[in-house]
PDB file of C-alpha atoms in Angstrom:
ATOM      1  CA  MET A  22     -15.778 -34.073  36.699  1.00 70.00           C
ATOM      2  CA  ARG A  23     -17.347 -35.910  39.608  1.00 81.00           C
ATOM      3  CA  PRO A  24     -19.350 -33.528  41.822  1.00 80.00           C
ATOM      4  CA  THR A  25     -17.595 -32.722  45.083  1.00 79.00           C
ATOM      5  CA  THR A  26     -20.750 -32.397  47.163  1.00 79.00           C
ATOM      6  CA  LEU A  27     -24.433 -33.201  46.709  1.00 83.00           C
ATOM      7  CA  ASN A  28     -27.390 -31.808  48.637  1.00 84.00           C
ATOM      8  CA  TYR A  29     -28.557 -34.979  50.347  1.00 86.00           C
ATOM      9  CA  PRO A  30     -28.525 -35.959  54.013  1.00 87.00           C
ATOM     10  CA  VAL A  31     -25.215 -37.553  54.998  1.00 90.00           C
ATOM     11  CA  ASN A  32     -25.066 -41.357  55.167  1.00 92.00           C
ATOM     12  CA  PRO A  33     -23.855 -42.308  58.678  1.00 92.00           C
ATOM     13  CA  ASP A  34     -22.926 -45.796  57.437  1.00 91.00           C
ATOM     14  CA  TYR A  35     -20.488 -44.514  54.830  1.00 92.00           C
ATOM     15  CA  GLY A  36     -17.179 -46.298  55.257  1.00 91.00           C
ATOM     16  CA  ASN A  37     -18.724 -49.706  55.814  1.00 91.00           C
ATOM     17  CA  GLY A  38     -19.719 -50.615  52.270  1.00 92.00           C
ATOM     18  CA  ALA A  39     -19.022 -50.311  48.585  1.00 94.00           C
ATOM     19  CA  CYS A  40     -20.589 -49.160  45.349  1.00 95.00           C
ATOM     20  CA  CYS A  41     -21.076 -52.159  43.072  1.00 96.00           C
ATOM     21  CA  ARG A  42     -22.086 -52.523  39.447  1.00 97.00           C
ATOM     22  CA  ARG A  43     -22.891 -55.602  37.371  1.00 97.00           C
ATOM     23  CA  ILE A  44     -23.389 -55.550  33.605  1.00 97.00           C
ATOM     24  CA  THR A  45     -24.525 -58.673  31.781  1.00 97.00           C
ATOM     25  CA  VAL A  46     -24.463 -58.814  27.980  1.00 97.00           C
ATOM     26  CA  ASP A  47     -26.332 -61.560  26.098  1.00 97.00           C
ATOM     27  CA  ALA A  48     -25.573 -61.875  22.379  1.00 96.00           C
ATOM     28  CA  ALA A  49     -27.827 -63.959  20.141  1.00 95.00           C
ATOM     29  CA  ASP A  50     -28.721 -64.097  16.448  1.00 93.00           C
ATOM     30  CA  GLY A  51     -29.434 -60.518  15.375  1.00 95.00           C
ATOM     31  CA  GLN A  52     -29.942 -59.223  18.904  1.00 97.00           C
ATOM     32  CA  VAL A  53     -27.846 -58.157  21.883  1.00 98.00           C
ATOM     33  CA  THR A  54     -29.295 -57.313  25.294  1.00 98.00           C
ATOM     34  CA  ALA A  55     -27.256 -55.504  27.934  1.00 98.00           C
ATOM     35  CA  TYR A  56     -28.544 -55.345  31.514  1.00 97.00           C
ATOM     36  CA  LEU A  57     -27.158 -53.130  34.287  1.00 97.00           C
ATOM     37  CA  THR A  58     -27.776 -53.242  37.993  1.00 96.00           C
ATOM     38  CA  ASP A  59     -25.821 -51.297  40.569  1.00 96.00           C
ATOM     39  CA  THR A  60     -26.176 -49.538  43.900  1.00 94.00           C
ATOM     40  CA  PHE A  61     -28.341 -46.778  42.410  1.00 94.00           C
ATOM     41  CA  HIS A  62     -29.608 -47.962  38.983  1.00 95.00           C
ATOM     42  CA  GLU A  63     -31.210 -50.809  37.098  1.00 96.00           C
ATOM     43  CA  MET A  64     -31.864 -50.704  33.352  1.00 97.00           C
ATOM     44  CA  ARG A  65     -31.780 -52.680  30.140  1.00 98.00           C
ATOM     45  CA  CYS A  66     -30.933 -51.945  26.497  1.00 98.00           C
ATOM     46  CA  THR A  67     -31.631 -54.198  23.500  1.00 98.00           C
ATOM     47  CA  VAL A  68     -30.014 -53.692  20.098  1.00 98.00           C
ATOM     48  CA  ASN A  69     -31.264 -55.471  16.974  1.00 97.00           C
ATOM     49  CA  HIS A  70     -29.070 -55.670  13.887  1.00 97.00           C
ATOM     50  CA  ASP A  71     -28.749 -57.394  10.510  1.00 96.00           C
ATOM     51  CA  GLY A  72     -25.043 -58.065  10.822  1.00 95.00           C
ATOM     52  CA  GLU A  73     -24.131 -54.669   9.397  1.00 96.00           C
ATOM     53  CA  ILE A  74     -26.354 -51.919  10.793  1.00 97.00           C
ATOM     54  CA  ILE A  75     -28.505 -51.253  13.855  1.00 98.00           C
ATOM     55  CA  THR A  76     -32.096 -51.974  12.821  1.00 98.00           C
ATOM     56  CA  ALA A  77     -33.789 -51.225  16.156  1.00 98.00           C
ATOM     57  CA  ILE A  78     -32.817 -50.203  19.671  1.00 97.00           C
ATOM     58  CA  SER A  79     -34.874 -50.043  22.829  1.00 97.00           C
ATOM     59  CA  GLY A  80     -34.342 -49.413  26.517  1.00 97.00           C
ATOM     60  CA  GLU A  81     -36.017 -49.928  29.866  1.00 97.00           C
ATOM     61  CA  THR A  82     -35.443 -47.916  33.041  1.00 96.00           C
ATOM     62  CA  ILE A  83     -36.303 -50.071  36.038  1.00 95.00           C
ATOM     63  CA  ARG A  84     -34.656 -48.317  38.991  1.00 95.00           C
ATOM     64  CA  ILE A  85     -33.599 -44.727  38.415  1.00 95.00           C
ATOM     65  CA  PRO A  86     -32.728 -41.638  40.496  1.00 94.00           C
ATOM     66  CA  THR A  87     -35.041 -39.022  38.923  1.00 96.00           C
ATOM     67  CA  SER A  88     -38.487 -38.838  37.380  1.00 96.00           C
ATOM     68  CA  ALA A  89     -36.960 -37.516  34.119  1.00 96.00           C
ATOM     69  CA  CYS A  90     -34.743 -40.545  33.465  1.00 96.00           C
ATOM     70  CA  PRO A  91     -37.317 -42.677  31.558  1.00 96.00           C
ATOM     71  CA  GLY A  92     -37.571 -39.986  28.874  1.00 96.00           C
ATOM     72  CA  ALA A  93     -33.998 -40.744  27.846  1.00 97.00           C
ATOM     73  CA  VAL A  94     -35.072 -44.082  26.353  1.00 97.00           C
ATOM     74  CA  GLY A  95     -36.412 -42.338  23.256  1.00 96.00           C
ATOM     75  CA  GLN A  96     -33.022 -40.726  22.636  1.00 96.00           C
ATOM     76  CA  LEU A  97     -31.590 -44.128  21.708  1.00 97.00           C
ATOM     77  CA  ARG A  98     -33.519 -44.123  18.437  1.00 96.00           C
ATOM     78  CA  MET A  99     -30.991 -41.707  16.929  1.00 95.00           C
ATOM     79  CA  PHE A 100     -28.607 -44.656  16.596  1.00 96.00           C
ATOM     80  CA  VAL A 101     -30.863 -46.724  14.341  1.00 98.00           C
ATOM     81  CA  GLY A 102     -29.219 -47.077  10.934  1.00 97.00           C
ATOM     82  CA  LEU A 103     -25.664 -46.718  12.207  1.00 97.00           C
ATOM     83  CA  PRO A 104     -23.153 -49.442  11.283  1.00 97.00           C
ATOM     84  CA  ILE A 105     -22.497 -51.863  14.123  1.00 96.00           C
ATOM     85  CA  ALA A 106     -18.800 -51.163  13.497  1.00 95.00           C
ATOM     86  CA  THR A 107     -19.228 -47.489  14.477  1.00 94.00           C
ATOM     87  CA  PRO A 108     -16.259 -46.514  16.697  1.00 90.00           C
ATOM     88  CA  THR A 109     -17.144 -46.100  20.363  1.00 88.00           C
ATOM     89  CA  ARG A 110     -15.966 -42.473  20.406  1.00 86.00           C
ATOM     90  CA  GLU A 111     -18.666 -41.523  17.894  1.00 89.00           C
ATOM     91  CA  PHE A 112     -21.365 -42.191  20.489  1.00 90.00           C
ATOM     92  CA  TYR A 113     -19.804 -39.653  22.864  1.00 87.00           C
ATOM     93  CA  ARG A 114     -18.555 -36.942  20.505  1.00 83.00           C
ATOM     94  CA  GLY A 115     -19.186 -33.297  21.327  1.00 79.00           C
ATOM     95  CA  THR A 116     -22.172 -32.760  23.601  1.00 81.00           C
ATOM     96  CA  LEU A 117     -23.976 -35.887  22.396  1.00 83.00           C
ATOM     97  CA  ALA A 118     -23.594 -37.734  25.705  1.00 85.00           C
ATOM     98  CA  ALA A 119     -25.436 -34.999  27.614  1.00 88.00           C
ATOM     99  CA  ARG A 120     -28.537 -35.718  25.501  1.00 93.00           C
ATOM    100  CA  HIS A 121     -28.701 -39.235  26.941  1.00 95.00           C
ATOM    101  CA  CYS A 122     -28.946 -41.048  30.225  1.00 96.00           C
ATOM    102  CA  THR A 123     -25.247 -41.678  30.927  1.00 93.00           C
ATOM    103  CA  HIS A 124     -25.790 -45.272  32.004  1.00 95.00           C
ATOM    104  CA  LEU A 125     -28.284 -46.193  29.304  1.00 96.00           C
ATOM    105  CA  LEU A 126     -25.916 -44.779  26.680  1.00 95.00           C
ATOM    106  CA  ASP A 127     -23.061 -46.849  28.113  1.00 95.00           C
ATOM    107  CA  LEU A 128     -25.252 -49.960  27.886  1.00 96.00           C
ATOM    108  CA  ALA A 129     -26.138 -49.197  24.275  1.00 96.00           C
ATOM    109  CA  VAL A 130     -22.474 -48.793  23.329  1.00 95.00           C
ATOM    110  CA  ILE A 131     -21.540 -52.045  25.064  1.00 96.00           C
ATOM    111  CA  ALA A 132     -24.387 -53.849  23.273  1.00 97.00           C
ATOM    112  CA  VAL A 133     -23.400 -52.452  19.871  1.00 96.00           C
ATOM    113  CA  ARG A 134     -19.833 -53.652  20.404  1.00 94.00           C
ATOM    114  CA  GLN A 135     -21.148 -57.193  20.869  1.00 94.00           C
ATOM    115  CA  CYS A 136     -23.168 -57.174  17.650  1.00 95.00           C
ATOM    116  CA  GLY A 137     -21.620 -59.480  15.097  1.00 83.00           C
ATOM    117  CA  ARG A 138     -19.493 -61.226  17.714  1.00 84.00           C
ATOM    118  CA  PRO A 139     -19.860 -64.865  18.752  1.00 85.00           C
ATOM    119  CA  TYR A 140     -23.067 -65.609  20.629  1.00 90.00           C
ATOM    120  CA  GLY A 141     -22.924 -65.976  24.392  1.00 94.00           C
ATOM    121  CA  THR A 142     -22.960 -64.083  27.687  1.00 96.00           C
ATOM    122  CA  THR A 143     -20.391 -61.696  29.114  1.00 96.00           C
ATOM    123  CA  ARG A 144     -20.615 -60.460  32.695  1.00 97.00           C
ATOM    124  CA  TYR A 145     -18.739 -57.607  34.337  1.00 97.00           C
ATOM    125  CA  ASP A 146     -18.607 -57.111  38.111  1.00 97.00           C
ATOM    126  CA  ALA A 147     -17.109 -53.879  39.450  1.00 97.00           C
ATOM    127  CA  GLU A 148     -16.636 -52.750  43.038  1.00 97.00           C
ATOM    128  CA  VAL A 149     -15.466 -49.448  44.538  1.00 96.00           C
ATOM    129  CA  PRO A 150     -15.266 -49.513  48.363  1.00 95.00           C
ATOM    130  CA  ASP A 151     -16.038 -46.373  50.354  1.00 94.00           C
ATOM    131  CA  GLU A 152     -13.104 -43.943  50.296  1.00 91.00           C
ATOM    132  CA  THR A 153     -12.582 -43.411  54.013  1.00 87.00           C
ATOM    133  CA  SER A 154      -8.821 -42.852  54.114  1.00 81.00           C
ATOM    134  CA  GLY A 155      -8.552 -40.862  50.906  1.00 80.00           C
ATOM    135  CA  GLU A 156      -7.805 -43.958  48.853  1.00 86.00           C
ATOM    136  CA  THR A 157      -9.575 -47.095  47.777  1.00 93.00           C
ATOM    137  CA  THR A 158      -8.784 -50.325  45.961  1.00 96.00           C
ATOM    138  CA  MET A 159     -11.224 -50.735  43.090  1.00 97.00           C
ATOM    139  CA  GLU A 160     -11.602 -53.808  40.922  1.00 97.00           C
ATOM    140  CA  ILE A 161     -13.471 -55.203  37.927  1.00 98.00           C
ATOM    141  CA  ARG A 162     -13.831 -58.795  36.770  1.00 97.00           C
ATOM    142  CA  ARG A 163     -15.008 -60.184  33.460  1.00 97.00           C
ATOM    143  CA  ASN A 164     -16.696 -63.579  33.716  1.00 96.00           C
ATOM    144  CA  GLY A 165     -15.047 -64.004  37.108  1.00 95.00           C
ATOM    145  CA  GLU A 166     -11.525 -63.130  35.949  1.00 97.00           C
ATOM    146  CA  GLN A 167      -9.857 -59.957  37.198  1.00 97.00           C
ATOM    147  CA  VAL A 168      -9.265 -57.377  34.453  1.00 98.00           C
ATOM    148  CA  HIS A 169      -8.252 -54.278  36.435  1.00 98.00           C
ATOM    149  CA  ARG A 170      -7.356 -53.617  40.061  1.00 98.00           C
ATOM    150  CA  TRP A 171      -6.425 -50.018  40.892  1.00 98.00           C
ATOM    151  CA  LEU A 172      -5.588 -48.073  44.024  1.00 97.00           C
ATOM    152  CA  ALA A 173      -7.160 -44.645  43.577  1.00 95.00           C
ATOM    153  CA  ARG A 174      -6.904 -41.405  45.504  1.00 92.00           C
ATOM    154  CA  ASP A 175      -8.549 -38.036  44.793  1.00 89.00           C
ATOM    155  CA  GLY A 176      -9.715 -39.101  41.338  1.00 93.00           C
ATOM    156  CA  ARG A 177      -6.334 -40.414  40.220  1.00 95.00           C
ATOM    157  CA  ILE A 178      -4.801 -43.862  40.062  1.00 97.00           C
ATOM    158  CA  ALA A 179      -1.984 -44.392  42.573  1.00 96.00           C
ATOM    159  CA  ALA A 180      -1.219 -48.012  41.650  1.00 97.00           C
ATOM    160  CA  PRO A 181      -0.214 -49.980  39.649  1.00 97.00           C
ATOM    161  CA  ALA A 182       2.889 -47.907  39.005  1.00 96.00           C
ATOM    162  CA  ALA A 183       2.397 -47.990  35.224  1.00 96.00           C
ATOM    163  CA  LEU A 184      -0.844 -46.024  35.629  1.00 97.00           C
ATOM    164  CA  ARG A 185       0.194 -43.733  38.491  1.00 97.00           C
ATOM    165  CA  GLY A 186      -1.250 -40.261  38.109  1.00 96.00           C
ATOM    166  CA  ARG A 187      -3.800 -41.224  35.463  1.00 97.00           C
ATOM    167  CA  THR A 188      -7.139 -39.488  35.924  1.00 96.00           C
ATOM    168  CA  LEU A 189     -10.499 -41.202  36.478  1.00 96.00           C
ATOM    169  CA  GLU A 190     -12.378 -38.085  35.457  1.00 91.00           C
ATOM    170  CA  ARG A 191     -12.246 -35.829  32.399  1.00 88.00           C
ATOM    171  CA  GLY A 192      -9.537 -37.132  30.095  1.00 90.00           C
ATOM    172  CA  PHE A 193      -9.953 -40.745  31.205  1.00 93.00           C
ATOM    173  CA  ALA A 194     -11.180 -42.059  27.844  1.00 90.00           C
ATOM    174  CA  ALA A 195      -8.310 -40.406  25.968  1.00 90.00           C
ATOM    175  CA  TRP A 196      -5.532 -42.127  27.891  1.00 95.00           C
ATOM    176  CA  ALA A 197      -7.329 -45.427  28.588  1.00 94.00           C
ATOM    177  CA  SER A 198      -8.230 -45.995  24.929  1.00 92.00           C
ATOM    178  CA  GLU A 199      -4.558 -45.659  24.017  1.00 93.00           C
ATOM    179  CA  ILE A 200      -3.222 -47.998  26.706  1.00 95.00           C
ATOM    180  CA  PHE A 201      -5.797 -50.806  26.684  1.00 95.00           C
ATOM    181  CA  ASP A 202      -7.141 -52.986  23.897  1.00 94.00           C
ATOM    182  CA  ALA A 203     -10.841 -52.629  23.074  1.00 91.00           C
ATOM    183  CA  ASP A 204     -12.109 -55.232  25.559  1.00 93.00           C
ATOM    184  CA  ASP A 205      -9.965 -54.047  28.457  1.00 96.00           C
ATOM    185  CA  PHE A 206     -10.868 -50.439  27.653  1.00 94.00           C
ATOM    186  CA  GLU A 207     -14.523 -51.412  27.946  1.00 95.00           C
ATOM    187  CA  ALA A 208     -13.844 -52.945  31.365  1.00 97.00           C
ATOM    188  CA  ALA A 209     -11.815 -49.904  32.431  1.00 97.00           C
ATOM    189  CA  THR A 210     -14.652 -47.587  31.431  1.00 95.00           C
ATOM    190  CA  ILE A 211     -17.153 -49.562  33.511  1.00 97.00           C
ATOM    191  CA  LEU A 212     -14.834 -49.412  36.525  1.00 97.00           C
ATOM    192  CA  ALA A 213     -14.273 -45.667  36.130  1.00 96.00           C
ATOM    193  CA  ARG A 214     -18.022 -45.129  35.822  1.00 96.00           C
ATOM    194  CA  THR A 215     -18.571 -47.117  39.025  1.00 96.00           C
ATOM    195  CA  TRP A 216     -16.089 -44.839  40.789  1.00 96.00           C
ATOM    196  CA  LEU A 217     -17.964 -41.830  39.388  1.00 94.00           C
ATOM    197  CA  ILE A 218     -21.296 -42.856  40.936  1.00 94.00           C
ATOM    198  CA  ALA A 219     -19.703 -44.111  44.162  1.00 94.00           C
ATOM    199  CA  ILE A 220     -19.909 -40.600  45.592  1.00 92.00           C
ATOM    200  CA  GLY A 221     -23.612 -41.296  46.064  1.00 92.00           C
ATOM    201  CA  ARG A 222     -22.724 -43.710  48.858  1.00 93.00           C
ATOM    202  CA  ARG A 223     -21.832 -40.676  50.979  1.00 92.00           C
ATOM    203  CA  TYR A 224     -25.504 -39.719  51.180  1.00 91.00           C
ATOM    204  CA  ARG A 225     -28.929 -41.065  52.090  1.00 91.00           C
ATOM    205  CA  VAL A 226     -30.455 -40.492  48.683  1.00 87.00           C
ATOM    206  CA  ALA A 227     -33.739 -42.168  49.629  1.00 88.00           C
ATOM    207  CA  ASP A 228     -34.437 -39.264  51.984  1.00 90.00           C
ATOM    208  CA  ALA A 229     -34.634 -36.904  49.004  1.00 88.00           C
ATOM    209  CA  ALA A 230     -37.741 -38.542  47.505  1.00 90.00           C
ATOM    210  CA  GLY A 231     -39.998 -35.952  45.902  1.00 93.00           C
ATOM    211  CA  GLN A 232     -37.443 -33.154  46.133  1.00 92.00           C
ATOM    212  CA  PRO A 233     -36.531 -31.241  42.933  1.00 93.00           C
ATOM    213  CA  ALA A 234     -33.454 -32.543  41.135  1.00 92.00           C
ATOM    214  CA  SER A 235     -32.432 -28.913  40.666  1.00 93.00           C
ATOM    215  CA  MET A 236     -31.305 -28.882  44.316  1.00 91.00           C
ATOM    216  CA  ASN A 237     -28.012 -30.336  43.034  1.00 89.00           C
ATOM    217  CA  PRO A 238     -26.671 -27.614  40.707  1.00 89.00           C
ATOM    218  CA  GLN A 239     -23.297 -29.387  40.337  1.00 87.00           C
ATOM    219  CA  MET A 240     -25.105 -31.932  38.168  1.00 90.00           C
ATOM    220  CA  PHE A 241     -26.547 -29.429  35.670  1.00 91.00           C
ATOM    221  CA  GLY A 242     -25.828 -30.296  32.054  1.00 88.00           C
ATOM    222  CA  ARG A 243     -24.291 -33.687  32.794  1.00 90.00           C
ATOM    223  CA  CYS A 244     -27.010 -35.897  31.311  1.00 93.00           C
ATOM    224  CA  TYR A 245     -30.568 -36.027  29.958  1.00 94.00           C
ATOM    225  CA  ALA A 246     -32.283 -35.586  33.334  1.00 95.00           C
ATOM    226  CA  TYR A 247     -30.078 -32.651  34.313  1.00 93.00           C
ATOM    227  CA  SER A 248     -30.383 -30.804  30.995  1.00 95.00           C
ATOM    228  CA  MET A 249     -32.971 -28.213  29.992  1.00 95.00           C
ATOM    229  CA  PRO A 250     -35.914 -28.410  30.021  1.00 95.00           C
ATOM    230  CA  ASN A 251     -35.991 -31.721  31.935  1.00 95.00           C
ATOM    231  CA  ILE A 252     -34.248 -30.366  35.028  1.00 94.00           C
ATOM    232  CA  THR A 253     -37.062 -27.848  35.578  1.00 95.00           C
ATOM    233  CA  THR A 254     -39.598 -30.570  36.443  1.00 95.00           C
ATOM    234  CA  ALA A 255     -37.498 -33.571  37.505  1.00 95.00           C
ATOM    235  CA  VAL A 256     -37.794 -34.819  41.076  1.00 95.00           C
ATOM    236  CA  PHE A 257     -35.854 -37.480  42.938  1.00 93.00           C
ATOM    237  CA  THR A 258     -37.494 -40.893  43.043  1.00 93.00           C
ATOM    238  CA  GLY A 259     -35.944 -41.766  46.399  1.00 85.00           C
ATOM    239  CA  GLU A 260     -34.999 -45.255  45.265  1.00 82.00           C
ATOM    240  CA  PRO A 261     -33.023 -46.840  48.118  1.00 77.00           C
ATOM    241  CA  GLU A 262     -29.550 -48.274  47.678  1.00 79.00           C
ATOM    242  CA  ARG A 263     -29.386 -51.918  46.700  1.00 82.00           C
ATOM    243  CA  ASN A 264     -26.260 -54.031  46.949  1.00 73.00           C
ATOM    244  CA  VAL A 265     -27.500 -56.299  44.161  1.00 67.00           C
ATOM    245  CA  PRO A 266     -24.182 -57.459  42.726  1.00 68.00           C
ATOM    246  CA  PRO A 267     -22.183 -59.664  45.093  1.00 65.00           C
ATOM    247  CA  ARG A 268     -19.004 -58.336  46.665  1.00 67.00           C
ATOM    248  CA  ILE A 269     -15.918 -59.284  44.669  1.00 64.00           C
TER     249      ILE A 269
END
């Protein structure tokens, strides 16, 4: 579930912007690199493979919210040796996701999906405007072409009619994986994740630099940085917001 409140100073400019995320995936011979940049994060994941299994995987955290986040890079090594055809759900089963950086894990899964596919570049651009009236129109494009455009309110899709009432929170993957094909499910997941982090736009996160991450108990257990023992020493980096991806 998305946290309802976070212990940061309120952002007086909320309502005049959007949370944006861009993911670029470059597939070449034996290697796929996925790069993410959004309002609050910037990171990269590279997967090497022999056409059948993952032979190496590495990550880089460039712009991150807590001092503990870089430690999650080493967690990716548990995927070395897995078949590149491993179903997406296997990367998230049980409590496995909480052992990783949420966004770095997502990048790794996206990169693995591209292994063995035709070489080239795929780019996703997602945007979730500030929810000032209780609803927002969120959108994601793949290589410039619209894939999904949803009106959302209180964590549920209000339109299009075929998706009305569908959740963006816990239970999202279950219904979305049944309705969409693999590529459109990937796009849907990126858009839902962008909505998840968009709550950060309500706050001035840069003002929390140096403060303990434990000041936000609603986040406990959600990811690597907010799990024990990392949460006991993690502090906020105070990285300012960056509207790196262009508005859709």
